[in-house]
mmCIF file of N, CA and C in Angstrom:
data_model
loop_
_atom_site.group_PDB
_atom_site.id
_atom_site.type_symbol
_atom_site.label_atom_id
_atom_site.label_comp_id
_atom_site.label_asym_id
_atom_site.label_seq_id
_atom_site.Cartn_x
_atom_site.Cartn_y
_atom_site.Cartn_z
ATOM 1 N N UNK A 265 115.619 150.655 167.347
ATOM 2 C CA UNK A 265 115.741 149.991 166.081
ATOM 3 C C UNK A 265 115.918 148.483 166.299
ATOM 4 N N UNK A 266 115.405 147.815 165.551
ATOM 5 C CA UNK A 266 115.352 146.285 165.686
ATOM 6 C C UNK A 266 116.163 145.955 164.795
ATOM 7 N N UNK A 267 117.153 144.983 165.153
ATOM 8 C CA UNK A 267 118.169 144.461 163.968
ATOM 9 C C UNK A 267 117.381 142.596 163.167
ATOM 10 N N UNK A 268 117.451 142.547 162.150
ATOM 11 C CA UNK A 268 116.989 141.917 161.778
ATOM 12 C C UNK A 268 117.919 141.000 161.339
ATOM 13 N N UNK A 269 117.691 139.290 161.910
ATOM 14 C CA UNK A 269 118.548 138.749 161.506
ATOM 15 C C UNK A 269 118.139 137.501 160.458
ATOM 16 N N UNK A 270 118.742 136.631 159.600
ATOM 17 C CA UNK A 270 118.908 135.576 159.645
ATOM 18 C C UNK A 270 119.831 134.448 159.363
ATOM 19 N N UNK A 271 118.804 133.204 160.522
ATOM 20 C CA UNK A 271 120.190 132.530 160.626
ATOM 21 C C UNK A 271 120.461 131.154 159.532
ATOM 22 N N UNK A 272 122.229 130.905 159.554
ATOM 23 C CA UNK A 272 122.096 129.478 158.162
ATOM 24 C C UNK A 272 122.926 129.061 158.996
ATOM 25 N N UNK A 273 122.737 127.630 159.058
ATOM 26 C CA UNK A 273 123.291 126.468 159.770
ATOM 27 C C UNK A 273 123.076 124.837 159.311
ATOM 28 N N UNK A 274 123.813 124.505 158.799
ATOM 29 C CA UNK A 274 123.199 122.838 158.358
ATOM 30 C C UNK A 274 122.261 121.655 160.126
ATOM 31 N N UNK A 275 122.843 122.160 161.087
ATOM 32 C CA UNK A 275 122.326 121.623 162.183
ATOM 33 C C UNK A 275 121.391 122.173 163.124
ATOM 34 N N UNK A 276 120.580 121.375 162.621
ATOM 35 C CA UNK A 276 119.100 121.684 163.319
ATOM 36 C C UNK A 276 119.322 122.195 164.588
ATOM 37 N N UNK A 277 119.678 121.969 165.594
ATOM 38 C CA UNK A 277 119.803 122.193 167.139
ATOM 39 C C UNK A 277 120.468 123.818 167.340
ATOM 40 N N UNK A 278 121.413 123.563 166.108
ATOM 41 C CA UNK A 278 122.192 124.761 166.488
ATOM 42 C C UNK A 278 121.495 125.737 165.828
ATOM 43 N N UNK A 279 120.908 125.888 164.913
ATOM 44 C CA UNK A 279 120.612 126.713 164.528
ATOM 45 C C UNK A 279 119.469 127.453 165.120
ATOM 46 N N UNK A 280 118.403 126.589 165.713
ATOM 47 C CA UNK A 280 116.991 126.862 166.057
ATOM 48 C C UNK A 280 117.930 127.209 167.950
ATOM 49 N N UNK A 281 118.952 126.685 168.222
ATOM 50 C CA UNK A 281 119.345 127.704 169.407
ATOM 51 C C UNK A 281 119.644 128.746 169.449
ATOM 52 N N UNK A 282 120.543 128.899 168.041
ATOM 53 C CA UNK A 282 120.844 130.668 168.000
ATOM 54 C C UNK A 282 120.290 131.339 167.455
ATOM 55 N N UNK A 283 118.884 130.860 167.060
ATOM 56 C CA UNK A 283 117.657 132.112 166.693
ATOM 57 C C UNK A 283 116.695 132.153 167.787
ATOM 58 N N UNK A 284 117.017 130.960 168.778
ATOM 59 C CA UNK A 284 116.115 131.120 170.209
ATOM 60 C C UNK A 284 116.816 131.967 171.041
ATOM 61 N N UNK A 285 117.896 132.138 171.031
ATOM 62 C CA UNK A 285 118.828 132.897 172.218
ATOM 63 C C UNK A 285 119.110 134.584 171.205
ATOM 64 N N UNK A 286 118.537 134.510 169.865
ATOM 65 C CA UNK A 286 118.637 136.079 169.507
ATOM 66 C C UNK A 286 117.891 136.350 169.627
ATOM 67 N N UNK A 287 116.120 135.592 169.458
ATOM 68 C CA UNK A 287 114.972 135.780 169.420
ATOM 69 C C UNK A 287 114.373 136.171 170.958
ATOM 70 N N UNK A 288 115.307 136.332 171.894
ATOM 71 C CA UNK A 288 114.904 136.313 173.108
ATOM 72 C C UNK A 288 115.380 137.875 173.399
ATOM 73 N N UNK A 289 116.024 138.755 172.848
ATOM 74 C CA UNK A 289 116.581 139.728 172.764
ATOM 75 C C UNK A 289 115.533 140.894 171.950
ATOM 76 N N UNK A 290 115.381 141.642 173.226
ATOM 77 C CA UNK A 290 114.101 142.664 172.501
ATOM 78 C C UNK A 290 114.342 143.785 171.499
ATOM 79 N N UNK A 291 115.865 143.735 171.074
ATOM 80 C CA UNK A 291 116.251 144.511 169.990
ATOM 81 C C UNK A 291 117.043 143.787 168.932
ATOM 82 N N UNK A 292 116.046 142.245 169.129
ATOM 83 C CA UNK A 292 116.741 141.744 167.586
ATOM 84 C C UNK A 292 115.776 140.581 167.035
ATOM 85 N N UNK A 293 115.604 140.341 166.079
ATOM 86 C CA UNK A 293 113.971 140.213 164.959
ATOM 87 C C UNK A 293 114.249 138.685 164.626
ATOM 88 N N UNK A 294 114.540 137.469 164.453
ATOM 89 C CA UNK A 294 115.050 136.701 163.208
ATOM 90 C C UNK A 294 114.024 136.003 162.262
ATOM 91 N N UNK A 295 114.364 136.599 161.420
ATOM 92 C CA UNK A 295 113.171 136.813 160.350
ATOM 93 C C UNK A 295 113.547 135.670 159.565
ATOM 94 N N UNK A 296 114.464 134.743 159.164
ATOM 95 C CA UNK A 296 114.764 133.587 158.624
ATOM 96 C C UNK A 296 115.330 132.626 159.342
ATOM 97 N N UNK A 297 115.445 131.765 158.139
ATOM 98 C CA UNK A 297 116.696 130.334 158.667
ATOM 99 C C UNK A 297 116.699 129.804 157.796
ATOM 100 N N UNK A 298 117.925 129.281 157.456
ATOM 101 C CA UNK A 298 118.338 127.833 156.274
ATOM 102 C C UNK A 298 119.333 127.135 156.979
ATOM 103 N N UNK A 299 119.200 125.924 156.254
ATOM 104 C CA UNK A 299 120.306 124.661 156.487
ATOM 105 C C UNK A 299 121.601 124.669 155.179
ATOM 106 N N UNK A 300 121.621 125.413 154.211
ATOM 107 C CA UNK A 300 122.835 125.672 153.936
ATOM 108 C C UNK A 300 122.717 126.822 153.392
ATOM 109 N N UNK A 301 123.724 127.013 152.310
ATOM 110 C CA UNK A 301 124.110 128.270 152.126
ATOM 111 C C UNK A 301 123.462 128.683 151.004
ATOM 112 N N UNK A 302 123.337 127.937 150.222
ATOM 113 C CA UNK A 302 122.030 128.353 148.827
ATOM 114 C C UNK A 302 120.952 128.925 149.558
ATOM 115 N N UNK A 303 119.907 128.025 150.291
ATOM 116 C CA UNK A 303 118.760 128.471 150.812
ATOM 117 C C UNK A 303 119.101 129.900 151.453
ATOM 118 N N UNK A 304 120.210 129.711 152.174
ATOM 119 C CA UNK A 304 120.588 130.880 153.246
ATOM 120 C C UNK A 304 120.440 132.271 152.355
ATOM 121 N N UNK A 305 121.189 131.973 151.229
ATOM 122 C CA UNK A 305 121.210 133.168 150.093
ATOM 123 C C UNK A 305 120.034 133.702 149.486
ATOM 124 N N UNK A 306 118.998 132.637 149.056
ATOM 125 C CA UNK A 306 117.493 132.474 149.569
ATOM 126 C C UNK A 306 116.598 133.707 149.985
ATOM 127 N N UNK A 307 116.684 132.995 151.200
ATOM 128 C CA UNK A 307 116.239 133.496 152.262
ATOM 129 C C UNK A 307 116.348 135.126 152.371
ATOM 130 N N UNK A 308 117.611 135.240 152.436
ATOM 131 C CA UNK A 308 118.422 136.417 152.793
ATOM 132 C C UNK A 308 117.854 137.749 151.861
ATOM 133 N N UNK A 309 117.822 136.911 150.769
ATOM 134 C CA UNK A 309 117.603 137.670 149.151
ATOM 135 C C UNK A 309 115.863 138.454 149.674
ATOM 136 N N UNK A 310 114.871 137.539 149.997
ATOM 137 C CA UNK A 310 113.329 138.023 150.500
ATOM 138 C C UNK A 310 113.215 138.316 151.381
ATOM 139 N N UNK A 311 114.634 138.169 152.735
ATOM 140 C CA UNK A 311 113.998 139.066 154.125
ATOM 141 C C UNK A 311 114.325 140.456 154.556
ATOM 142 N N UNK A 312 115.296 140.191 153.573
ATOM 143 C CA UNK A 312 116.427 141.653 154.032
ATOM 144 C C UNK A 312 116.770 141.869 154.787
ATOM 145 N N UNK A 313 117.635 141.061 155.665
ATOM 146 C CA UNK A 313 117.958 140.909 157.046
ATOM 147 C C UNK A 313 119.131 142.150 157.253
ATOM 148 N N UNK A 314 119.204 142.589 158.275
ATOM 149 C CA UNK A 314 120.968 143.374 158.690
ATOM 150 C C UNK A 314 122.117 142.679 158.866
ATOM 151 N N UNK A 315 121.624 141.246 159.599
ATOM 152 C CA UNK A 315 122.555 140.655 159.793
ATOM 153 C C UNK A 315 122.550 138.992 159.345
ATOM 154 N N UNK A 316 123.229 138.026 158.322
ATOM 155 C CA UNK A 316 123.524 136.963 158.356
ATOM 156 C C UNK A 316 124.694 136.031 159.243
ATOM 157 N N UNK A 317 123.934 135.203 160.270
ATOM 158 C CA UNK A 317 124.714 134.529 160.382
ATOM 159 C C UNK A 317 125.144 133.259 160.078
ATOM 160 N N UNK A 318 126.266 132.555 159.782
ATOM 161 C CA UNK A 318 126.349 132.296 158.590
ATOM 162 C C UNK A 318 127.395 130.872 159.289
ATOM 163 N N UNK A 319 127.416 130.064 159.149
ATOM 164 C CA UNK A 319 128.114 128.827 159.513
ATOM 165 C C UNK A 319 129.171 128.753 158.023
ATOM 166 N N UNK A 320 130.181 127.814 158.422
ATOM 167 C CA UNK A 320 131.132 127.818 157.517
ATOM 168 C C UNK A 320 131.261 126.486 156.318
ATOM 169 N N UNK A 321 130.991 125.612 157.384
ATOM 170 C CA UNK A 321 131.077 124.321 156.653
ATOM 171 C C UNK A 321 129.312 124.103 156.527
ATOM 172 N N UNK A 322 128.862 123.666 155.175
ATOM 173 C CA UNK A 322 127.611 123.476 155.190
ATOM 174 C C UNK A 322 127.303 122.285 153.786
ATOM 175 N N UNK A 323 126.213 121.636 153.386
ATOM 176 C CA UNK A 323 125.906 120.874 152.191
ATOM 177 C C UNK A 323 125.690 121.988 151.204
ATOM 178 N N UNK A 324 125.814 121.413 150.124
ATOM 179 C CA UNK A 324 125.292 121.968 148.575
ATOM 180 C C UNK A 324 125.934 123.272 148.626
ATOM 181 N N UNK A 325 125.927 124.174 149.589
ATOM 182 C CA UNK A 325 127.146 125.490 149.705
ATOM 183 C C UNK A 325 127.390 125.811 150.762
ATOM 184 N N UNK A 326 128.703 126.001 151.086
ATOM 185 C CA UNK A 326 129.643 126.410 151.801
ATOM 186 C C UNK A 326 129.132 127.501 152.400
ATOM 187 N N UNK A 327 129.589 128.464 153.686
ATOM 188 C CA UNK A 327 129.407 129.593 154.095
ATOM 189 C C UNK A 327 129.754 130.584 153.705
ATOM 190 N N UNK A 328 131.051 130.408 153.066
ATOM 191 C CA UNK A 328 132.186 131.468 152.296
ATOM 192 C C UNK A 328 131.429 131.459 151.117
ATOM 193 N N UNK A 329 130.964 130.519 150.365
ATOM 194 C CA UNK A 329 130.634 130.808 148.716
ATOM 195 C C UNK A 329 129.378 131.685 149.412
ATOM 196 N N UNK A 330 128.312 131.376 150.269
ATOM 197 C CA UNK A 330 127.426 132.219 150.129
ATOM 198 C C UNK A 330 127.705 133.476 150.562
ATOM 199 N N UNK A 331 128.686 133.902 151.775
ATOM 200 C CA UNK A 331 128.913 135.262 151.846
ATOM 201 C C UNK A 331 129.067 135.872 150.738
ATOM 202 N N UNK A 332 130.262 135.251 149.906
ATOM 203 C CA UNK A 332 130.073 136.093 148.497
ATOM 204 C C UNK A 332 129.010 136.358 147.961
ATOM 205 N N UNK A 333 128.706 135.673 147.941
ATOM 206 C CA UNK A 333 126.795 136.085 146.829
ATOM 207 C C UNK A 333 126.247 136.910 147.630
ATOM 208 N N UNK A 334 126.327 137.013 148.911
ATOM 209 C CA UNK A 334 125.404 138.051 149.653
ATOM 210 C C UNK A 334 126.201 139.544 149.390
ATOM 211 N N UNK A 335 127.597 139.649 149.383
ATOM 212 C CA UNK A 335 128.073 140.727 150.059
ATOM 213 C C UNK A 335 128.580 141.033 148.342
ATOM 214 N N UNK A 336 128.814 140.246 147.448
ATOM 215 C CA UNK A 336 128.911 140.678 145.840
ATOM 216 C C UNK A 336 127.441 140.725 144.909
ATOM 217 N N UNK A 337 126.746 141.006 145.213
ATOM 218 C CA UNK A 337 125.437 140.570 144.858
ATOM 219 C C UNK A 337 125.343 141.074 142.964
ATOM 220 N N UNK A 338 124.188 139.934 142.541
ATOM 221 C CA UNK A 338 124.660 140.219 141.040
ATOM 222 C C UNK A 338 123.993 141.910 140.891
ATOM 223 N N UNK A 339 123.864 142.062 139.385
ATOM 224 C CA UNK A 339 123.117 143.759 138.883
ATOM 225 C C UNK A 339 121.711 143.456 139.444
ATOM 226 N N UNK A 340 121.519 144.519 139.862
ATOM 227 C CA UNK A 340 119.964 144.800 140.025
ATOM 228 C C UNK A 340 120.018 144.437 141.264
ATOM 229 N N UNK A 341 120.697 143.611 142.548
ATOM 230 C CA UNK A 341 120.335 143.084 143.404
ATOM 231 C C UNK A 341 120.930 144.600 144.305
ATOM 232 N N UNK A 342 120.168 144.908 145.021
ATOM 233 C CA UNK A 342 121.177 146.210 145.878
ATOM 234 C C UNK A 342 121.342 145.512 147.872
ATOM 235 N N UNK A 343 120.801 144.776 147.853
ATOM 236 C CA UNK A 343 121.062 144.310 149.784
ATOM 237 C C UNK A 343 122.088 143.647 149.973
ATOM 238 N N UNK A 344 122.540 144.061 151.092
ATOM 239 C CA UNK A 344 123.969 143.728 151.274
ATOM 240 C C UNK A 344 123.879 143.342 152.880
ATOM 241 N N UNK A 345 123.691 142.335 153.839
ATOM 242 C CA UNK A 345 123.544 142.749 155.108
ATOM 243 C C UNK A 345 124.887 142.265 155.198
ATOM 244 N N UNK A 346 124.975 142.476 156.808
ATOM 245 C CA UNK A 346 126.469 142.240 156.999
ATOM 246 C C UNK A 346 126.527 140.590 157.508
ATOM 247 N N UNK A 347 127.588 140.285 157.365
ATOM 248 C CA UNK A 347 127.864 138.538 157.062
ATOM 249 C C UNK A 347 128.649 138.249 158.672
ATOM 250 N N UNK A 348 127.965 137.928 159.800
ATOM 251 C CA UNK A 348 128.913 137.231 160.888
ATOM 252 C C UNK A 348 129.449 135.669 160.353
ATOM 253 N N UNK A 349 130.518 135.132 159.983
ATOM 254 C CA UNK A 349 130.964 134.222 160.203
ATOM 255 C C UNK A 349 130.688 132.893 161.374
ATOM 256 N N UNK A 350 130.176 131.666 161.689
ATOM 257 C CA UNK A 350 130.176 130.995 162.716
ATOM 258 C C UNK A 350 131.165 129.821 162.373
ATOM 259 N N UNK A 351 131.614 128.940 163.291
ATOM 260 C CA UNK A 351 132.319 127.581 163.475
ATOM 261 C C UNK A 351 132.550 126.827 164.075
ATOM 262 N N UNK A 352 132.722 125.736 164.111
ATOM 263 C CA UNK A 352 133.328 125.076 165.579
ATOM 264 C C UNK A 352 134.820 125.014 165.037
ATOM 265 N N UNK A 353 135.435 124.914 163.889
ATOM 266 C CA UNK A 353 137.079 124.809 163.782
ATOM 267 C C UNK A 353 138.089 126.263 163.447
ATOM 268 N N UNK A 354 138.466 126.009 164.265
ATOM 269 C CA UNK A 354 139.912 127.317 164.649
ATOM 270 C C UNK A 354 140.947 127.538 163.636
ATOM 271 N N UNK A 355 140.154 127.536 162.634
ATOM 272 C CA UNK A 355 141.540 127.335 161.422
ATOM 273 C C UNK A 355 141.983 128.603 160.787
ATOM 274 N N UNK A 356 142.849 129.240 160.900
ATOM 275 C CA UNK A 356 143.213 130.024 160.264
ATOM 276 C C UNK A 356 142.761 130.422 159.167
ATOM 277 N N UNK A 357 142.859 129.886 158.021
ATOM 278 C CA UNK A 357 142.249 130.002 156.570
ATOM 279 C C UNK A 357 140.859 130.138 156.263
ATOM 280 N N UNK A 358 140.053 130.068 157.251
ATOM 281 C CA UNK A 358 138.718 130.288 157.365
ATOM 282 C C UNK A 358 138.197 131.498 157.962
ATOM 283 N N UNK A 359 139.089 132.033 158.731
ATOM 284 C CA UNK A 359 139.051 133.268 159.320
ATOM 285 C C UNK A 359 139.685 133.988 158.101
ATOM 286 N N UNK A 360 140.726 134.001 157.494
ATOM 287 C CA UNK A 360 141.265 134.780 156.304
ATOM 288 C C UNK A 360 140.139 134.976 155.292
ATOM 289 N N UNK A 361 139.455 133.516 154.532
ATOM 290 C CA UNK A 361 138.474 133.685 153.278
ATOM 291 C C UNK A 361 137.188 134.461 153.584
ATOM 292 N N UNK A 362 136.976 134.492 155.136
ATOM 293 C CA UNK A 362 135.484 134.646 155.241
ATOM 294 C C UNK A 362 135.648 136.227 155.562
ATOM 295 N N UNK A 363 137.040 137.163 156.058
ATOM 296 C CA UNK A 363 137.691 138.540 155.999
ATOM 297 C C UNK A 363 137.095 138.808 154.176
ATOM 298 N N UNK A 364 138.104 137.963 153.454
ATOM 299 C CA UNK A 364 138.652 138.237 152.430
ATOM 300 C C UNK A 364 137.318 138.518 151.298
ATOM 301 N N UNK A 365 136.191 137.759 151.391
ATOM 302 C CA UNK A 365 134.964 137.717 151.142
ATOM 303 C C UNK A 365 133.970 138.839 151.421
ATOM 304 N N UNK A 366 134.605 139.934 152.679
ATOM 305 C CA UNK A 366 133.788 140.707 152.645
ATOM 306 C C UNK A 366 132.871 140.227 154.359
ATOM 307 N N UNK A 367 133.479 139.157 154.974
ATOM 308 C CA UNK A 367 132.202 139.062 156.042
ATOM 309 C C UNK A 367 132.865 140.031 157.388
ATOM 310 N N UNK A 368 131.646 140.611 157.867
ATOM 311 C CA UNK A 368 132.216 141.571 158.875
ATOM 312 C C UNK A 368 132.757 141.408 160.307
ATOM 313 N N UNK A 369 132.529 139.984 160.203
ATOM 314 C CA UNK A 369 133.530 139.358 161.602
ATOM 315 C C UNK A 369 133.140 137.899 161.693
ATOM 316 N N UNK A 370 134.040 136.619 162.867
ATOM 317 C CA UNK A 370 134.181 135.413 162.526
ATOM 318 C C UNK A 370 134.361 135.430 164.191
ATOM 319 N N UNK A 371 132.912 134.430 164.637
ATOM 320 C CA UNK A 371 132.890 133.697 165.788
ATOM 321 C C UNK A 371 133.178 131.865 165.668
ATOM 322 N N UNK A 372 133.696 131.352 166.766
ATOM 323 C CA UNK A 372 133.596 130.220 167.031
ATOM 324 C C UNK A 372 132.130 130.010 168.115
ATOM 325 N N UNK A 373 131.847 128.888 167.141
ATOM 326 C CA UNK A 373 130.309 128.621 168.284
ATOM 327 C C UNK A 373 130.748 128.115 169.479
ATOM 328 N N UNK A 374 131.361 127.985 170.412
ATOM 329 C CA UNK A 374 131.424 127.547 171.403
ATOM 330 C C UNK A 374 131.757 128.964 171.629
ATOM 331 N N UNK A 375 131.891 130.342 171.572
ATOM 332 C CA UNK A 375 131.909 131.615 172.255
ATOM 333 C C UNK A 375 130.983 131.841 173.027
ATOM 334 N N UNK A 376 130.812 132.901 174.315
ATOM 335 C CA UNK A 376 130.070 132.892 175.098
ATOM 336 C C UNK A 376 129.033 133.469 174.751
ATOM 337 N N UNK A 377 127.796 133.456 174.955
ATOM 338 C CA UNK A 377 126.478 134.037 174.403
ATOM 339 C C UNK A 377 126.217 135.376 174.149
ATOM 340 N N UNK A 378 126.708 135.891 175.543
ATOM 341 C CA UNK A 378 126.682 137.717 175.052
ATOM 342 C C UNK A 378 127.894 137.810 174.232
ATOM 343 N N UNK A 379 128.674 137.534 173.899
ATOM 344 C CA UNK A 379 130.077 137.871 172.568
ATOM 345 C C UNK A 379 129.158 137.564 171.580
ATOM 346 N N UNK A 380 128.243 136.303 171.099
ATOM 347 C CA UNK A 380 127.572 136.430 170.075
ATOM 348 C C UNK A 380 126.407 137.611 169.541
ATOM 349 N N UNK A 381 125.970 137.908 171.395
ATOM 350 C CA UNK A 381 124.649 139.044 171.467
ATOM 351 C C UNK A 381 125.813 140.235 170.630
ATOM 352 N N UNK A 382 126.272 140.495 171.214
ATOM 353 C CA UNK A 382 127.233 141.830 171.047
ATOM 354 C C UNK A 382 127.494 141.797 169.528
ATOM 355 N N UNK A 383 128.482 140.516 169.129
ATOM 356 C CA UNK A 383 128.867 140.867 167.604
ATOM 357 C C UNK A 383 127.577 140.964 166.619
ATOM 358 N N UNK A 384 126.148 140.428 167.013
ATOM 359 C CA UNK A 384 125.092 141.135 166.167
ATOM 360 C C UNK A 384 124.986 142.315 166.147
ATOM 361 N N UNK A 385 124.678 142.877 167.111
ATOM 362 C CA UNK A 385 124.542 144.494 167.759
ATOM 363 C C UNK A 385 125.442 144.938 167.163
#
């Protein structure tokens, strides 16, 4: 089974790295990308991914507002993939909202590559 991902990140580098380093993985697809969290929601909405990963701090929307929209989705909408959390800041309260929201787990981007392989899988 191929897990299908896609990724939202406001930074170009990072983002097009961690769909190059999932995209290199023969049991995982990434079928999108956005630079914030609207598009991400977007995106997400026409690919039907399994997995969003999802940066925290972003323009025009946040990571947390879009998990919600992904994981509360309005009537009629039925996809739900599951929401990885990303970051570079260690803050407590960001790990709580992005739980509290419904996302199914919360990496710091500086984690080691297979911890990221793994928490897709």
């Amino acid at each position: 089974m191929t897990i299908r991902v896609v990724v939202v990140d406001d930074q170009d580098m990072v983002r097009s790295g961690f769909a190059a380093l999932l995209s290199a993985q023969s049991d995982i697809d990434v079928v999108g990308e956005a630079p914030n969290g609207r598009l991400g929601v977007e995106v997400s909405r026409s690919t039907h991914p399994d997995v969003v990963l999802m940066d925290v701090r972003m323009p025009e929307m946040d990571g947390l507002e879009a998990a919600r929209r992904l994981l509360d989705p309005p009537p009629g909408v039925v996809h739900r993939p599951k929401v990885l959390m990303l970051t570079t800041f260690d803050i407590d309260d960001y790990v709580y909202e992005a739980l509290h929201a419904g996302a199914s787990g919360f990496l710091l981007k500086d984690a080691p590559v297979a911890e990221l392989i793994q928490a897709v899988r």
